[in-house]
Amino acid sequence: MLKLNKKRTMKIGFAFFGILLLWQVYDSWCPTFLTDIFARYAYGISSAELKAGSPDKILHVQWLVGIIMACDNLAALILLPIFGNLSDRTKTPIGKRMPYILVGTFVSAIAFPFIPLFFHHNNIAGMVITMAIVLMFMMMYRNPAVALMPDITPKPLRAKANGIINIMGYFGGAAATVLGIFLKLSDYINVADESRKLWIIETPFIIASILMVISALVLFFSIKENKLQEELKDELEEGEKLAAIAEPVDDDKPMPKANRQMLFAILAAEFLWFMSDNALGTYIGNYVIYYLNSVSSATMYLTILGGLASVIGFAIAGSIADKIGRKWTVSIGLAITFFGLFIMTLVGPTNKVTGVNGEFSFPTLLFAVWVFKGFGMSLVHNCSFPMVVELCSSKKIGKFTGYYYASSMSAQTVTPILLGLLLTNSGLWGVLPLYSSILTVLSFVVFTVFVKNIKAKKVANAKGLEALGAED
């Protein structure tokens, strides 16, 4: 009888800890860096002066911000499948995934602190090139790091395991969020150029790099890839027989039509929900600073609340999927997310001035939005990735992980440019929640209509919050 090894799964989660840590710092700081530096080039004045005198001009540079953010994602779209395929074929004494995880982590960690350094010195070329280097090597380790869990976890247990992995990742995101609370980006942006202190923006990047390296070392010394795959060979074979798929997987035959249709439907819906979610991730910092005219640390409180809601969702998503199936768990998550985004369409600046820089007070309704979104999307992410790798054998996990991330990165390539153009041409920040709401509805329709609900056969497993515990 199969049973999830929770302690081992938590150790594997250190890989995802490093991924979300870097990603959270990157998404929280870099779009605002780009907005500020493009404002200097386009208008010859700082974004703080633009904000005080002509805040509408901030919107006019968002299409440039979108292009730069999309270029990084375009590179990821190309690189993720490549590294997935390469790691599937790699054989080394430390495993097939670990070399990519170690090299990608260490190079990303070394380059990461140079992003704010180049920004501080108004070197846009250096900043953008460094961003590209960081993203390229992050993609080197992201696919293999994510593929490591299904490599050594039987198919029926992967939804529960993915919940633990994602919780570990959110601890990484939370670490970045805490840095943003105490090192407020708005304290750097909203002052005269000569008063800007480099350490305010440099410290989060340095700390993130250090924690990334530590997480990679913990993973390397605690997970012995080759040894585990040999020990778990029988369990993995049993898991193949219990998989929640329409047709059995056979590497020697073409992919069955039913499985192929399922894969395309999941990836199409995933593309839409990542377009929605990435729009918020890319532009929420600018939305808070330039539209709500509020302190940037409020964005970090949003992230904390959303992260806490996500942890709860990840802890119970596997149990929900056991009862109603992964399809309906994802569909419910999308519906909850849409409800939160609908509330966001009703939010606007408070017009109540507070703080030393004259920011408006932060609208408390947004906190509820991030709770709904965090919980809803945790149900979605927890079940969708296992549904994709369920459709392949252990020999192709890296390749199918590449499909999953090719879909998400395609969305994250398109959405910053598309939304940046919409913001620029409309001149309305209210386009952001409306855009995300529409895409969430579309993803719900595609997923609910075209994805079949196939339940995995019953296995012995942890229930609810027990999934966070350790093995005896």
XYZ file of N, CA, C and O in Angstrom, residues 267-345:
316
model
N -3.416 22.474 -20.354
C -2.431 23.499 -20.706
C -3.103 24.776 -21.198
O -2.631 25.885 -20.915
N -4.215 24.661 -21.937
C -4.932 25.846 -22.416
C -5.523 26.634 -21.251
O -5.415 27.870 -21.186
N -6.166 25.922 -20.310
C -6.726 26.598 -19.135
C -5.624 27.210 -18.287
O -5.752 28.326 -17.771
N -4.524 26.465 -18.148
C -3.380 26.964 -17.384
C -2.836 28.264 -17.993
O -2.499 29.210 -17.274
N -2.743 28.309 -19.310
C -2.280 29.510 -20.009
C -3.128 30.721 -19.603
O -2.607 31.798 -19.291
N -4.429 30.537 -19.552
C -5.338 31.642 -19.232
C -5.224 32.065 -17.772
O -5.207 33.262 -17.463
N -5.156 31.090 -16.851
C -5.093 31.513 -15.440
C -3.728 32.103 -15.088
O -3.638 32.961 -14.208
N -2.672 31.704 -15.795
C -1.379 32.341 -15.553
C -1.331 33.739 -16.167
O -0.643 34.617 -15.643
N -2.035 33.960 -17.276
C -2.150 35.325 -17.798
C -2.782 36.239 -16.759
O -2.342 37.369 -16.534
N -3.817 35.737 -16.113
C -4.505 36.507 -15.079
C -3.614 36.751 -13.868
O -3.442 37.884 -13.411
N -3.012 35.679 -13.359
C -2.243 35.779 -12.126
C -0.967 36.582 -12.317
O -0.568 37.375 -11.456
N -0.295 36.405 -13.464
C 0.938 37.140 -13.714
C 0.688 38.624 -13.908
O 1.545 39.451 -13.597
N -0.472 38.978 -14.433
C -0.817 40.395 -14.582
C -0.790 41.082 -13.219
O -0.236 42.174 -13.060
N -1.361 40.425 -12.231
C -1.361 40.985 -10.876
C 0.041 40.996 -10.288
O 0.458 41.978 -9.671
N 0.771 39.888 -10.481
C 2.118 39.812 -9.939
C 3.052 40.856 -10.521
O 3.894 41.418 -9.820
N 2.900 41.142 -11.828
C 3.784 42.090 -12.498
C 3.469 43.535 -12.139
O 4.368 44.352 -11.931
N 2.191 43.875 -12.047
C 1.809 45.289 -11.949
C 1.265 45.725 -10.586
O 0.984 46.909 -10.397
N 1.133 44.788 -9.618
C 0.528 45.195 -8.350
C 1.384 46.224 -7.610
O 0.859 47.137 -6.963
N 2.721 46.113 -7.721
C 3.583 47.099 -7.054
C 3.345 48.505 -7.593
O 3.181 49.460 -6.827
N 3.301 48.656 -8.912
C 3.022 49.956 -9.521
C 1.588 50.404 -9.250
O 1.315 51.591 -9.066
N 0.663 49.450 -9.227
C -0.745 49.740 -8.939
C -0.886 50.377 -7.559
O -1.608 51.367 -7.378
N -0.180 49.814 -6.581
C -0.249 50.328 -5.209
C 0.445 51.691 -5.086
O -0.085 52.628 -4.486
N 1.641 51.812 -5.686
C 2.423 53.043 -5.526
C 1.851 54.200 -6.338
O 1.715 55.321 -5.849
N 1.451 53.919 -7.600
C 1.104 55.008 -8.511
C -0.394 55.231 -8.686
O -0.821 56.319 -9.084
N -1.221 54.200 -8.429
C -2.671 54.376 -8.542
C -3.316 54.589 -7.178
O -3.998 55.588 -6.941
N -3.056 53.649 -6.268
C -3.606 53.818 -4.920
C -2.833 54.865 -4.130
O -3.298 55.331 -3.096
N -1.636 55.246 -4.633
C -0.792 56.248 -3.982
C -0.526 55.877 -2.530
O -0.545 56.711 -1.636
N -0.260 54.585 -2.324
C -0.085 54.081 -0.973
C 1.334 53.558 -0.781
O 2.098 53.428 -1.733
N 1.686 53.239 0.446
C 3.025 52.790 0.789
C 3.272 51.393 0.209
O 2.389 50.531 0.223
N 4.480 51.145 -0.306
C 4.771 49.882 -0.982
C 4.725 48.685 -0.040
O 4.468 47.563 -0.469
N 4.974 48.900 1.249
C 4.957 47.768 2.182
C 3.574 47.136 2.282
O 3.442 45.971 2.667
N 2.531 47.890 1.895
C 1.183 47.324 1.896
C 1.095 46.137 0.941
O 0.369 45.171 1.191
N 1.849 46.205 -0.158
C 1.881 45.086 -1.101
C 2.420 43.838 -0.426
O 1.968 42.718 -0.708
N 3.381 44.014 0.466
C 3.956 42.870 1.159
C 2.956 42.260 2.138
O 2.909 41.037 2.309
N 2.139 43.113 2.770
C 1.094 42.575 3.642
C 0.073 41.780 2.833
O -0.446 40.747 3.298
N -0.220 42.253 1.616
C -1.090 41.491 0.726
C -0.498 40.104 0.487
O -1.201 39.091 0.534
N 0.787 40.080 0.197
C 1.460 38.819 -0.096
C 1.434 37.877 1.100
O 1.248 36.662 0.947
N 1.601 38.421 2.304
C 1.564 37.592 3.506
C 0.188 36.960 3.682
O 0.055 35.754 3.905
N -0.861 37.780 3.547
C -2.218 37.253 3.711
C -2.532 36.216 2.634
O -3.092 35.158 2.917
N -2.158 36.541 1.389
C -2.378 35.592 0.320
C -1.596 34.314 0.531
O -2.083 33.211 0.250
N -0.374 34.445 1.046
C 0.445 33.275 1.322
C -0.134 32.399 2.419
O -0.132 31.170 2.320
N -0.648 33.017 3.489
C -1.276 32.253 4.571
C -2.505 31.507 4.067
O -2.712 30.328 4.405
N -3.307 32.186 3.246
C -4.477 31.529 2.660
C -4.049 30.388 1.744
O -4.691 29.332 1.693
N -2.940 30.589 1.031
C -2.426 29.550 0.135
C -1.955 28.331 0.919
O -2.182 27.190 0.501
N -1.287 28.557 2.037
C -0.819 27.443 2.860
C -1.991 26.575 3.299
O -1.937 25.337 3.249
N -3.078 27.216 3.712
C -4.275 26.464 4.102
C -4.810 25.676 2.908
O -5.161 24.491 3.015
N -4.854 26.337 1.748
C -5.335 25.665 0.547
C -4.473 24.478 0.162
O -4.986 23.399 -0.153
N -3.153 24.663 0.194
C -2.250 23.568 -0.161
C -2.360 22.411 0.824
O -2.193 21.245 0.451
N -2.628 22.722 2.087
C -2.718 21.673 3.103
C -3.951 20.798 2.920
O -3.926 19.608 3.246
N -5.037 21.356 2.384
C -6.287 20.589 2.290
C -6.662 20.221 0.862
O -7.592 19.439 0.657
N -5.954 20.759 -0.142
C -6.334 20.512 -1.537
C -6.294 19.031 -1.894
O -7.174 18.528 -2.599
N -5.265 18.331 -1.419
C -5.159 16.909 -1.728
C -6.331 16.116 -1.182
O -6.859 15.218 -1.854
N -6.758 16.433 0.026
C -7.903 15.738 0.620
C -9.191 16.062 -0.127
O -10.050 15.184 -0.310
N -9.340 17.318 -0.548
C -10.516 17.695 -1.341
C -10.523 16.921 -2.654
O -11.556 16.385 -3.081
N -9.351 16.844 -3.305
C -9.250 16.130 -4.581
C -9.555 14.640 -4.410
O -10.128 14.015 -5.310
N -9.194 14.057 -3.268
C -9.507 12.655 -3.015
C -11.012 12.417 -3.023
O -11.491 11.362 -3.452
N -11.759 13.407 -2.558
C -13.210 13.251 -2.422
C -13.962 13.602 -3.701
O -14.914 12.907 -4.086
N -13.577 14.692 -4.366
C -14.369 15.152 -5.515
C -13.594 15.104 -6.833
O -14.158 15.394 -7.895
N -12.313 14.761 -6.779
C -11.500 14.714 -7.985
C -10.725 16.010 -8.203
O -11.123 17.076 -7.737
N -9.621 15.911 -8.919
C -8.768 17.079 -9.144
C -9.439 18.128 -10.018
O -9.245 19.333 -9.830
N -10.222 17.668 -11.007
C -10.879 18.634 -11.898
C -11.739 19.611 -11.115
O -11.632 20.832 -11.286
N -12.620 19.089 -10.270
C -13.546 19.971 -9.562
C -12.844 20.770 -8.475
O -13.282 21.875 -8.126
N -11.743 20.254 -7.953
C -10.947 21.039 -7.004
C -10.375 22.272 -7.689
O -10.432 23.386 -7.154
N -9.827 22.085 -8.906
C -9.311 23.221 -9.676
C -10.422 24.190 -10.037
O -10.266 25.413 -9.915
N -11.569 23.669 -10.468
C -12.687 24.532 -10.867
C -13.184 25.383 -9.704
O -13.476 26.580 -9.865
N -13.278 24.780 -8.528
C -13.687 25.543 -7.339
C -12.663 26.625 -7.028
O -13.018 27.762 -6.693
N -11.378 26.290 -7.160
C -10.331 27.279 -6.920
C -10.434 28.473 -7.854
O -10.278 29.629 -7.442
N -10.715 28.220 -9.120
C -10.866 29.317 -10.091
C -12.089 30.175 -9.769
O -12.053 31.405 -9.910
N -13.171 29.542 -9.334
C -14.376 30.298 -8.977
C -14.127 31.207 -7.770
O -14.557 32.369 -7.746
N -13.412 30.685 -6.766
C -13.079 31.492 -5.584
C -12.173 32.656 -5.976
O -12.344 33.789 -5.500
N -11.208 32.389 -6.852
C -10.298 33.440 -7.323
C -11.065 34.541 -8.039
O -10.820 35.740 -7.824
N -12.000 34.157 -8.894
C -12.792 35.152 -9.617
C -13.578 36.031 -8.642
O -13.675 37.252 -8.832
N -14.127 35.440 -7.602
C -14.887 36.222 -6.620
C -14.004 37.302 -6.007
O -14.414 38.454 -5.853
N -12.763 36.941 -5.668
C -11.846 37.926 -5.117
C -11.512 39.027 -6.104
O -11.487 40.211 -5.761
N -11.285 38.654 -7.369
C -10.949 39.652 -8.388
C -12.120 40.574 -8.682
O -11.930 41.761 -8.980
N -13.327 40.044 -8.602
C -14.502 40.898 -8.787
C -14.557 41.978 -7.711
O -14.862 43.142 -7.985
N -14.229 41.596 -6.478
C -14.177 42.585 -5.397
C -13.138 43.659 -5.713
O -13.348 44.846 -5.472
N -12.011 43.240 -6.305
C -10.929 44.180 -6.609
C -11.371 45.251 -7.604
O -10.866 46.374 -7.582
N -12.309 44.916 -8.499
C -12.788 45.909 -9.470
C -13.508 47.071 -8.781
O -13.689 48.134 -9.379
